């Protein structure tokens, strides 16, 4: 996302002299929400792409921190940038780690957390801290349990005197949410502020945010995107005559407003709260999805971001979606995300998505993950993109679940039981989602290292990227250039390609696209461009603009480039008018 000084210097001959104000790059780091999109200090529309760091926070083995050391965090941040071009991470934070004793913050934990967060900020990556919880707390579960949780510290559970946990015949850890009485009771108590536990959570969160504000430099703090107050909220138990819609309005939304005030108190007043709807809004199998998503709040405005997750539970079932994902598989689901954000008067981000890398449905993973990235890029299928580009919609920001450098190498005592040492996968409830092991990718780099519009000097009208990722030996091509554009099709050939159409503005910073490593890109555009490292810089200027970024098998001739420009110039206005 950031137009670094070295990049701008390389672009000077093409784009003009870079303003002196960009020398410290702080304006490029300061994200706000404006007109339904993220914007930086130059007014450019920003897309955030990256990963969650990391499910390791759910485990006790490294003290509820993402990494065993700052050195591991630094090498991980560098690897993420080099391997995927990520410009953002959702950075997990543990209440149990921050406040192991009521009213006393663990200063050592906060110092290590800050250092590990700084590793990503120093690598030029935007950081979104996330107060993470699943099943409320690990301390609800007995040492012989099949499952575990994370989030609240032990003292919170001790106050509740909850019944012996039991999920009965559950076949997935998530069923504890609605079938484990201890989890239900404890979660409900939090939302009802029993024993003052919600008061205490907000108090420690205020202090933690104040600590981060005070211990990061101003430039570093500028790279903190905001705060995710509570991962995957759920009522635990609904009150009488309550459903997800009324619970969101009468219980969850007041909590988020309260947390918003805490952010202001801690010096985060210029950063949005990334608020999540009821957790059952995050999948494609829940009946509650129709009654969630903050339907009754009205416009929440630019101080909040609509922050949702998405998992294909039909695909994960192995039965309800017997085949693999295909072109446009999630266009409707992610279109709903766009529509809810627009109705709420803000922007959206999908801070968790993905599919298991091992297990009996992992044969679907290459297609499921490709379809999710496709739906982030555009609300259209590949088959419909070229004919109806004006319906493409905003490009969604997203952070894939997840990036765990210790994947498959854990040593976690499940629920503190030395007889149940977890080593495989994520080390937590049998999951295996990490895109890396160590600093090596476990998924196709064509899928993860993507072309995307990191910052647009103006307004994005349409975007697509055909990554040509693989499902085994099969090349997945879902978006072919139409035969009506033969010159463009000839340049694209069988290689990766992306197209951006935007309404430009005369801003003090260029449009930036991240270009995948090893992509020897040919650019066909109506504006001047330059390449520096993994950034393609396109000159900022008013008017309707287009850019095709492709990797042809052979360098195209001047006449071929001219023919492609003519085709794209004739086609591009359809993205502005919404007509084919």
Coordinates of C-alpha atoms in Angstrom, one line a residue:
X1 CA 0.0 0.0 0.0
X2 CA 2.7 2.4 0.8
X3 CA 4.5 4.5 -1.8
X4 CA 7.9 4.2 -0.3
X5 CA 10.6 6.8 -1.0
X6 CA 12.7 4.4 -3.0
X7 CA 9.7 3.5 -5.2
X8 CA 8.8 7.1 -5.7
X9 CA 12.3 8.0 -6.6
X10 CA 12.4 5.4 -9.3
X11 CA 9.1 6.7 -10.6
X12 CA 10.1 10.3 -10.8
X13 CA 11.1 10.3 -14.4
X14 CA 7.7 8.9 -15.5
X15 CA 5.3 10.3 -12.9
X16 CA 6.9 13.7 -12.1
X17 CA 8.7 14.8 -9.0
X18 CA 7.4 13.2 -5.9
X19 CA 6.2 15.8 -3.3
X20 CA 8.5 16.3 -0.4
X21 CA 5.6 15.6 1.9
X22 CA 5.7 11.9 0.9
X23 CA 9.3 11.5 2.2
X24 CA 8.2 10.2 5.6
X25 CA 5.3 8.2 4.1
X26 CA 3.1 8.9 7.1
X27 CA 0.2 10.1 5.0
X28 CA 0.1 6.8 3.1
X29 CA -0.2 4.9 6.4
X30 CA -3.1 6.9 7.9
X31 CA -6.3 5.0 7.0
X32 CA -9.8 6.4 7.5
X33 CA -13.1 5.6 5.9
X34 CA -14.6 8.0 3.4
X35 CA -17.4 7.5 0.9
X36 CA -17.6 3.8 1.7
X37 CA -14.0 2.9 1.2
X38 CA -10.7 2.9 3.0
X39 CA -8.7 6.0 2.1
X40 CA -5.1 7.0 3.0
X41 CA -3.8 10.5 3.8
X42 CA -3.5 11.3 0.1
X43 CA -7.2 10.5 -0.5
X44 CA -6.4 7.3 -2.4
X45 CA -8.8 4.3 -2.2
X46 CA -7.0 1.6 -0.3
X47 CA -7.4 -2.2 -0.4
X48 CA -6.0 -4.2 2.4
X49 CA -4.9 -7.8 1.7
X50 CA -3.0 -10.2 4.0
X51 CA -3.4 -12.8 6.7
X52 CA -4.3 -13.4 10.3
X53 CA -1.3 -13.5 12.7
X54 CA -1.8 -15.9 14.2
X55 CA -3.8 -18.8 15.7
X56 CA -0.7 -19.4 17.9
X57 CA -2.4 -16.8 20.2
X58 CA -5.0 -19.4 21.0
X59 CA -2.3 -21.6 22.5
X60 CA -0.5 -21.3 25.8
X61 CA 2.8 -22.6 24.6
X62 CA 4.2 -19.2 23.8
X63 CA 2.3 -17.2 26.4
X64 CA -0.7 -16.3 24.1
X65 CA 1.6 -14.4 21.8
X66 CA 1.7 -14.9 18.0
X67 CA 5.5 -15.7 18.1
X68 CA 8.0 -17.2 20.4
X69 CA 10.3 -14.2 19.9
X70 CA 10.5 -10.9 18.2
X71 CA 13.1 -12.4 15.8
X72 CA 10.5 -14.9 14.6
X73 CA 8.0 -12.1 14.1
X74 CA 10.5 -10.1 12.0
X75 CA 11.4 -13.0 9.8
X76 CA 7.7 -13.9 9.4
X77 CA 6.8 -10.3 8.4
X78 CA 9.6 -10.2 5.8
X79 CA 8.6 -13.6 4.4
X80 CA 4.9 -12.6 4.2
X81 CA 5.8 -9.4 2.2
X82 CA 8.2 -11.3 -0.1
X83 CA 6.0 -14.4 -0.7
X84 CA 2.6 -12.8 -0.9
X85 CA 2.9 -9.0 -1.2
X86 CA 0.6 -8.6 1.8
X87 CA 0.0 -5.1 3.0
X88 CA -2.1 -5.9 6.1
X89 CA -2.4 -8.4 9.0
X90 CA -5.1 -9.0 11.5
X91 CA -3.0 -9.3 14.6
X92 CA -4.5 -11.5 17.4
X93 CA -4.5 -10.3 21.0
X94 CA -5.4 -12.3 24.0
X95 CA -7.3 -11.0 27.0
X96 CA -5.9 -13.9 29.0
X97 CA -2.4 -12.8 28.1
X98 CA -3.0 -9.1 28.8
X99 CA -4.8 -9.5 32.2
X100 CA -4.0 -12.8 33.9
X101 CA -4.9 -11.3 37.2
X102 CA -8.0 -9.1 37.7
X103 CA -7.1 -5.4 37.5
X104 CA -3.4 -6.0 36.7
X105 CA -2.1 -5.8 33.2
X106 CA 0.9 -8.0 32.4
X107 CA 3.5 -5.5 31.3
X108 CA 5.9 -8.2 30.0
X109 CA 3.1 -9.5 27.7
X110 CA 2.3 -6.0 26.5
X111 CA 5.9 -5.3 25.8
X112 CA 6.4 -8.5 23.8
X113 CA 3.1 -7.9 22.0
X114 CA 4.2 -4.4 21.0
X115 CA 7.6 -5.6 19.7
X116 CA 6.0 -8.3 17.6
X117 CA 3.5 -5.9 16.2
X118 CA 6.3 -3.5 15.4
X119 CA 8.0 -6.1 13.3
X120 CA 5.1 -6.0 10.9
X121 CA 4.7 -2.2 11.0
X122 CA 8.4 -1.8 10.2
X123 CA 8.0 -4.2 7.2
X124 CA 5.4 -1.7 5.8
X125 CA 2.4 -3.8 6.8
X126 CA -0.8 -2.3 8.2
X127 CA -1.8 -3.9 11.5
X128 CA -5.3 -4.5 12.8
X129 CA -5.2 -5.8 16.4
X130 CA -8.0 -8.2 17.2
X131 CA -9.2 -9.2 20.6
X132 CA -9.7 -12.9 19.8
X133 CA -11.9 -15.5 21.5
X134 CA -13.4 -18.8 20.6
X135 CA -15.7 -20.6 23.0
X136 CA -15.0 -17.8 25.4
X137 CA -12.1 -19.3 27.3
X138 CA -9.8 -22.3 27.5
X139 CA -10.4 -22.4 31.2
X140 CA -14.0 -23.5 30.8
X141 CA -12.7 -26.9 29.5
X142 CA -11.6 -29.8 31.6
X143 CA -8.2 -31.5 31.1
X144 CA -9.7 -34.5 29.4
X145 CA -12.0 -32.6 27.1
X146 CA -12.1 -33.2 23.3
X147 CA -12.2 -29.4 22.8
X148 CA -10.6 -26.2 24.0
X149 CA -11.3 -22.5 23.8
X150 CA -9.4 -19.2 24.1
X151 CA -10.0 -15.7 25.2
X152 CA -11.0 -14.8 28.8
X153 CA -8.5 -15.4 31.6
X154 CA -8.9 -18.0 34.4
X155 CA -10.1 -15.5 37.0
X156 CA -13.1 -14.6 34.8
X157 CA -14.2 -18.3 34.7
X158 CA -13.5 -18.8 38.4
X159 CA -16.0 -16.0 39.2
X160 CA -18.8 -17.8 37.2
X161 CA -18.8 -21.2 38.9
X162 CA -20.0 -22.8 35.7
X163 CA -21.2 -26.3 35.3
X164 CA -18.9 -29.1 34.0
X165 CA -18.5 -28.5 30.3
X166 CA -19.8 -31.1 27.9
X167 CA -20.7 -30.9 24.2
X168 CA -22.2 -34.4 24.0
X169 CA -22.0 -35.9 20.6
X170 CA -20.5 -32.8 18.9
X171 CA -18.4 -33.6 15.8
X172 CA -17.0 -30.1 15.4
X173 CA -15.6 -27.8 18.0
X174 CA -17.9 -25.0 16.9
X175 CA -21.0 -26.9 18.1
X176 CA -19.9 -26.0 21.7
X177 CA -21.3 -22.5 21.0
X178 CA -24.9 -23.8 21.1
X179 CA -24.6 -27.2 22.8
X180 CA -22.1 -26.7 25.7
X181 CA -23.9 -25.3 28.8
X182 CA -20.7 -23.9 30.3
X183 CA -19.8 -22.0 27.2
X184 CA -23.3 -20.7 26.8
X185 CA -23.6 -19.6 30.4
X186 CA -20.2 -17.9 30.4
X187 CA -20.7 -16.1 27.1
X188 CA -24.2 -14.9 28.3
X189 CA -22.6 -13.6 31.5
X190 CA -20.2 -11.5 29.6
X191 CA -22.9 -9.8 27.6
X192 CA -24.9 -9.2 30.8
X193 CA -21.8 -8.0 32.7
X194 CA -22.2 -10.5 35.4
X195 CA -19.6 -9.9 38.2
X196 CA -18.5 -6.8 36.2
X197 CA -16.5 -8.9 33.7
X198 CA -17.5 -6.7 30.7
X199 CA -16.5 -3.6 32.7
X200 CA -13.1 -5.2 33.4
X201 CA -12.6 -6.2 29.8
X202 CA -13.3 -2.7 28.5
X203 CA -11.0 -1.3 31.3
X204 CA -8.0 -3.6 30.3
X205 CA -8.7 -2.9 26.6
X206 CA -8.5 0.8 27.2
X207 CA -5.2 0.4 29.1
X208 CA -3.8 -2.0 26.4
X209 CA -4.7 0.4 23.6
X210 CA -3.2 3.3 25.7
X211 CA 0.0 1.2 26.1
X212 CA 0.2 0.6 22.3
X213 CA -0.4 4.3 21.6
X214 CA 2.3 5.3 24.0
X215 CA 5.0 2.7 23.1
X216 CA 4.8 2.8 19.4
X217 CA 6.3 5.9 17.6
X218 CA 3.9 8.2 15.9
X219 CA 4.9 6.9 12.5
X220 CA 4.4 3.3 13.7
X221 CA 1.1 4.1 15.3
X222 CA 0.0 5.6 12.0
X223 CA 0.2 2.1 10.6
X224 CA -2.3 0.7 13.0
X225 CA -5.6 0.4 11.1
X226 CA -8.0 0.3 14.0
X227 CA -9.2 -2.3 16.5
X228 CA -11.4 -5.4 16.3
X229 CA -13.1 -5.4 19.7
X230 CA -14.4 -9.0 19.9
X231 CA -14.0 -12.0 17.6
X232 CA -17.1 -13.7 16.4
X233 CA -19.6 -12.5 18.9
X234 CA -22.5 -14.6 19.9
X235 CA -25.2 -14.3 22.6
X236 CA -24.5 -17.5 24.4
X237 CA -28.2 -17.7 25.3
X238 CA -30.8 -15.4 23.9
X239 CA -33.1 -13.6 26.4
X240 CA -36.8 -14.2 26.2
X241 CA -38.3 -13.1 22.8
X242 CA -34.8 -12.3 21.5
X243 CA -33.2 -13.4 18.2
X244 CA -29.9 -12.5 16.5
X245 CA -31.4 -9.3 15.1
X246 CA -32.6 -7.9 18.4
X247 CA -29.6 -9.2 20.3
X248 CA -27.3 -7.3 17.9
X249 CA -29.3 -4.1 18.3
X250 CA -29.9 -4.2 22.1
X251 CA -26.8 -5.9 23.4
X252 CA -23.9 -6.2 20.9
X253 CA -24.2 -2.7 19.4
X254 CA -24.2 -0.9 22.7
X255 CA -21.0 -2.9 23.6
X256 CA -19.4 -1.7 20.4
X257 CA -20.4 1.9 21.1
X258 CA -18.9 1.5 24.6
X259 CA -15.7 0.1 23.1
X260 CA -15.6 3.0 20.6
X261 CA -15.5 5.4 23.6
X262 CA -12.7 3.4 25.0
X263 CA -10.7 3.8 21.8
X264 CA -11.3 7.5 22.0
X265 CA -10.1 7.6 25.6
X266 CA -6.9 5.7 24.7
X267 CA -5.9 8.1 21.8
X268 CA -7.4 6.0 19.0
X269 CA -10.1 8.5 18.1
X270 CA -9.0 8.8 14.5
X271 CA -9.0 5.0 13.9
X272 CA -12.2 3.0 13.1
X273 CA -13.6 0.2 15.2
X274 CA -13.8 -3.0 13.1
X275 CA -17.1 -4.4 14.4
X276 CA -18.3 -7.9 13.7
X277 CA -21.9 -9.1 13.4
X278 CA -23.3 -12.2 15.1
X279 CA -21.0 -15.0 14.3
X280 CA -23.7 -16.9 12.4
X281 CA -23.6 -14.2 9.8
X282 CA -20.2 -15.5 8.8
X283 CA -21.3 -18.6 6.9
X284 CA -23.6 -19.8 4.1
X285 CA -25.6 -22.3 6.1
X286 CA -27.1 -20.4 9.0
X287 CA -30.8 -19.5 9.2
X288 CA -29.8 -16.6 11.4
X289 CA -27.9 -14.8 8.6
X290 CA -31.2 -13.3 7.5
X291 CA -31.7 -11.6 10.8
X292 CA -28.2 -10.4 11.5
X293 CA -25.7 -7.9 10.1
X294 CA -26.8 -4.9 12.1
X295 CA -30.1 -4.5 10.3
X296 CA -31.5 -2.1 12.9
X297 CA -28.6 0.2 13.6
X298 CA -29.0 2.6 10.7
X299 CA -25.9 4.1 9.2
X300 CA -23.0 3.4 11.5
X301 CA -20.7 5.8 9.7
X302 CA -17.0 6.2 9.1
X303 CA -15.9 5.5 12.7
X304 CA -16.9 1.9 12.3
X305 CA -16.0 -0.7 9.6
X306 CA -18.4 -3.6 8.8
X307 CA -16.1 -6.5 9.7
X308 CA -17.2 -10.0 8.8
X309 CA -15.8 -13.5 8.2
X310 CA -16.8 -16.0 5.6
X311 CA -16.5 -19.8 5.6
X312 CA -18.2 -22.2 3.3
X313 CA -19.8 -24.6 5.7
X314 CA -21.5 -26.4 2.9
X315 CA -18.1 -27.3 1.4
X316 CA -16.7 -28.2 4.8
X317 CA -19.5 -30.6 5.4
X318 CA -18.3 -32.7 2.6
X319 CA -21.9 -33.7 1.9
X320 CA -23.9 -30.5 1.3
X321 CA -21.5 -29.4 -1.4
X322 CA -20.2 -32.7 -2.9
X323 CA -18.2 -31.2 -5.7
X324 CA -15.6 -28.4 -5.9
X325 CA -16.1 -24.6 -6.1
X326 CA -16.4 -23.0 -9.5
X327 CA -16.5 -19.6 -11.2
X328 CA -18.6 -17.2 -9.3
X329 CA -19.2 -19.6 -6.4
X330 CA -19.3 -16.8 -3.8
X331 CA -20.4 -13.9 -5.9
X332 CA -23.8 -13.7 -4.1
X333 CA -22.4 -14.2 -0.6
X334 CA -19.7 -11.5 -1.0
X335 CA -22.2 -9.3 -2.8
X336 CA -24.3 -9.4 0.3
X337 CA -21.3 -8.2 2.3
X338 CA -20.9 -5.2 0.0
X339 CA -24.6 -4.4 0.2
X340 CA -24.6 -4.5 4.0
X341 CA -21.6 -2.2 4.2
X342 CA -23.2 0.2 1.8
X343 CA -26.5 0.2 3.8
X344 CA -24.5 0.9 7.0
X345 CA -22.7 3.8 5.4
X346 CA -19.2 2.4 5.7
X347 CA -16.8 0.0 4.1
X348 CA -16.4 -3.7 4.6
X349 CA -13.5 -6.1 5.3
X350 CA -13.5 -9.9 5.4
X351 CA -11.0 -10.6 8.2
X352 CA -11.3 -14.4 8.1
X353 CA -11.8 -16.7 5.2
X354 CA -10.3 -20.0 4.0
X355 CA -10.7 -23.7 4.0
X356 CA -8.8 -26.6 5.7
X357 CA -5.5 -27.7 4.1
X358 CA -5.8 -31.3 5.3
X359 CA -8.7 -33.5 6.1
X360 CA -11.5 -35.1 4.1
X361 CA -12.7 -31.9 2.4
X362 CA -9.2 -30.5 1.7
X363 CA -9.5 -31.6 -2.0
X364 CA -11.8 -28.6 -2.4
X365 CA -9.4 -26.1 -0.9
X366 CA -7.7 -24.9 -4.1
X367 CA -11.0 -24.1 -5.7
X368 CA -12.8 -22.8 -2.6
X369 CA -9.9 -20.4 -1.8
X370 CA -9.7 -19.2 -5.4
X371 CA -13.4 -18.6 -5.5
X372 CA -13.2 -16.5 -2.3
X373 CA -10.4 -14.4 -3.6
X374 CA -12.3 -14.0 -6.9
X375 CA -15.3 -12.7 -4.9
X376 CA -13.1 -10.3 -2.9
X377 CA -11.9 -8.8 -6.2
X378 CA -15.4 -8.4 -7.9
X379 CA -19.0 -9.3 -7.3
X380 CA -19.1 -10.8 -10.8
X381 CA -18.2 -14.2 -12.0
X382 CA -15.4 -14.4 -14.6
X383 CA -17.9 -15.4 -17.2
X384 CA -19.8 -12.1 -16.7
X385 CA -17.0 -9.7 -15.9
X386 CA -16.0 -8.5 -19.3
X387 CA -19.6 -8.0 -20.5
X388 CA -20.8 -6.2 -17.4
X389 CA -17.7 -4.5 -15.8
X390 CA -19.8 -1.7 -14.3
X391 CA -21.4 -4.2 -12.0
X392 CA -18.0 -5.3 -10.6
X393 CA -18.5 -3.4 -7.3
X394 CA -15.9 -2.2 -4.8
X395 CA -12.8 -4.4 -4.3
X396 CA -13.1 -5.9 -0.8
X397 CA -10.3 -5.9 1.7
X398 CA -9.5 -9.3 3.3
X399 CA -7.2 -11.2 5.6
X400 CA -7.0 -15.0 5.1
X401 CA -7.1 -17.4 8.1
X402 CA -4.2 -17.8 8.8
X403 CA -0.4 -17.4 9.0
X404 CA 1.2 -19.7 11.6
X405 CA 4.9 -20.3 11.2
X406 CA 4.7 -23.1 13.8
X407 CA 2.2 -25.1 11.8
X408 CA 2.7 -28.8 12.3
X409 CA 5.4 -28.2 14.9
X410 CA 3.5 -27.2 18.0
X411 CA 3.9 -28.5 21.5
X412 CA 0.7 -27.4 23.1
X413 CA -0.6 -29.1 26.3
X414 CA -4.3 -29.2 25.4
X415 CA -6.2 -27.6 28.3
X416 CA -2.9 -27.8 30.3
X417 CA -2.9 -31.6 30.1
X418 CA 0.6 -33.0 29.7
X419 CA -0.9 -36.3 28.4
X420 CA -2.6 -34.5 25.5
X421 CA 0.3 -32.7 23.6
X422 CA -0.9 -31.2 20.4
X423 CA 1.6 -31.0 17.6
X424 CA -0.1 -31.4 14.2
X425 CA -1.8 -28.7 12.1
X426 CA -2.8 -25.6 14.1
X427 CA -2.4 -27.4 17.4
X428 CA -6.0 -26.4 18.2
X429 CA -9.2 -28.4 18.0
X430 CA -7.9 -30.4 15.0
X431 CA -7.8 -27.5 12.6
X432 CA -5.2 -27.0 9.9
X433 CA -5.6 -23.7 8.0
X434 CA -2.1 -22.1 8.0
X435 CA -0.8 -21.1 4.6
X436 CA 2.7 -21.5 5.8
X437 CA 4.9 -23.8 7.8
X438 CA 8.0 -22.0 9.0
X439 CA 8.4 -19.4 6.3
X440 CA 7.5 -21.6 3.4
X441 CA 4.2 -21.5 1.6
X442 CA 1.9 -24.6 1.8
X443 CA -0.5 -23.2 -0.9
X444 CA 0.0 -22.4 -4.5
X445 CA 1.9 -19.0 -4.7
X446 CA -0.2 -18.1 -7.7
X447 CA -3.2 -18.0 -5.4
X448 CA -1.6 -16.2 -2.5
X449 CA 0.7 -13.7 -4.3
X450 CA -1.9 -11.7 -6.2
X451 CA -2.2 -8.6 -8.3
X452 CA -4.4 -6.2 -6.4
X453 CA -5.0 -2.4 -6.4
X454 CA -3.3 -1.4 -3.1
X455 CA -4.0 2.3 -3.6
X456 CA -6.1 4.0 -6.3
X457 CA -5.8 7.7 -7.0
X458 CA -9.5 8.1 -7.7
X459 CA -12.4 5.7 -7.6
X460 CA -12.2 2.1 -8.7
X461 CA -14.9 1.2 -11.2
X462 CA -14.0 -2.4 -12.0
X463 CA -11.2 -4.9 -11.2
X464 CA -10.5 -8.5 -11.9
X465 CA -7.5 -10.9 -11.6
X466 CA -7.1 -14.3 -13.2
X467 CA -4.4 -16.0 -11.1
X468 CA -4.3 -19.3 -13.1
X469 CA -3.8 -21.1 -9.8
X470 CA -3.7 -24.9 -9.8
X471 CA -5.9 -27.6 -8.5
X472 CA -3.4 -30.4 -8.6
X473 CA -2.2 -30.4 -12.2
X474 CA -5.2 -28.6 -13.5
X475 CA -4.9 -24.9 -14.3
X476 CA -7.9 -23.1 -13.1
X477 CA -9.0 -20.4 -15.6
X478 CA -12.3 -18.8 -14.8
X479 CA -12.0 -15.5 -16.6
X480 CA -11.0 -15.6 -20.3
X481 CA -10.7 -12.4 -22.4
X482 CA -13.6 -12.5 -24.9
X483 CA -13.0 -13.3 -28.5
X484 CA -14.4 -9.8 -29.4
X485 CA -11.1 -8.4 -28.1
X486 CA -8.6 -10.4 -30.0
X487 CA -5.6 -8.1 -29.6
X488 CA -6.1 -8.1 -25.8
X489 CA -6.6 -11.8 -25.7
X490 CA -3.4 -12.4 -27.7
X491 CA -1.3 -10.4 -25.3
X492 CA -2.8 -12.2 -22.2
X493 CA -2.4 -15.6 -23.8
X494 CA -2.3 -18.3 -21.1
X495 CA -0.6 -16.2 -18.4
X496 CA -1.8 -14.4 -15.3
X497 CA -3.5 -11.1 -15.9
X498 CA -5.5 -8.4 -14.2
X499 CA -7.5 -5.4 -15.3
X500 CA -8.2 -2.2 -13.4
X501 CA -10.6 0.5 -14.5
X502 CA -10.9 3.7 -12.4
X503 CA -12.1 7.3 -12.5
X504 CA -8.9 9.2 -11.8
X505 CA -8.2 12.2 -9.6
X506 CA -5.3 14.6 -9.6
X507 CA -3.8 13.5 -6.3
X508 CA -0.3 13.9 -4.9
X509 CA 0.4 10.1 -5.1
X510 CA 0.1 7.5 -7.9
X511 CA -2.2 4.5 -8.2
X512 CA -0.3 1.5 -6.9
X513 CA -0.9 -2.1 -7.8
X514 CA 0.9 -5.0 -6.2
X515 CA 2.5 -7.2 -8.8
X516 CA 3.2 -10.9 -7.9
X517 CA 6.8 -12.0 -7.6
X518 CA 8.3 -13.3 -10.8
X519 CA 5.5 -11.7 -13.0
X520 CA 7.3 -10.2 -15.9
X521 CA 4.5 -7.8 -16.5
X522 CA 3.5 -6.1 -19.7
X523 CA 1.3 -3.0 -18.9
X524 CA -1.3 -1.7 -21.4
X525 CA -2.7 1.6 -20.1
X526 CA -3.7 5.0 -21.1
X527 CA -1.5 6.5 -18.4
X528 CA 2.2 6.4 -17.9
X529 CA 3.5 3.7 -15.5
X530 CA 6.7 2.4 -13.9
X531 CA 7.6 -0.7 -12.1
X532 CA 9.8 -0.8 -8.9
X533 CA 10.0 -4.1 -7.1
X534 CA 6.6 -5.5 -6.5
X535 CA 4.8 -2.2 -7.1
X536 CA 3.4 -0.9 -10.3
X537 CA 2.9 2.9 -10.2
X538 CA 0.3 4.5 -12.5
X539 CA 0.3 8.3 -12.9
X540 CA -2.5 10.1 -11.1
X541 CA -4.7 12.3 -13.3
X542 CA -8.4 13.1 -13.8
X543 CA -10.5 11.1 -16.2
X544 CA -11.4 7.5 -17.0
X545 CA -8.4 5.2 -17.0
X546 CA -7.7 1.5 -17.6
X547 CA -4.7 -0.7 -17.1
X548 CA -4.1 -4.3 -18.2
X549 CA -1.3 -6.1 -16.4
X550 CA -0.4 -9.3 -18.2
X551 CA 2.5 -11.7 -18.6
X552 CA 2.6 -12.7 -22.3
X553 CA 4.7 -15.6 -23.5
X554 CA 6.6 -13.2 -25.8
X555 CA 7.1 -9.5 -25.8
X556 CA 4.3 -7.9 -27.8
X557 CA 5.1 -5.6 -30.7
X558 CA 4.3 -1.9 -30.8
X559 CA 1.4 -2.6 -33.2
X560 CA 0.0 -5.3 -30.9
X561 CA 0.1 -3.0 -27.9
X562 CA -1.6 -0.3 -29.9
X563 CA -4.3 -2.6 -31.0
X564 CA -4.9 -3.8 -27.4
X565 CA -5.0 -0.1 -26.2
X566 CA -7.6 0.6 -28.9
X567 CA -9.8 -2.3 -27.7
X568 CA -9.5 -1.4 -24.1
X569 CA -10.2 2.3 -24.7
X570 CA -13.4 1.3 -26.5
X571 CA -14.4 -1.2 -23.8
X572 CA -13.5 0.8 -20.7
X573 CA -16.4 3.3 -20.7
X574 CA -18.8 0.4 -20.1
X575 CA -17.3 0.1 -16.6
X576 CA -18.3 3.7 -15.9
X577 CA -21.8 3.5 -17.4
X578 CA -22.6 0.0 -16.2
X579 CA -23.7 -1.0 -19.7
X580 CA -22.1 -3.7 -21.9

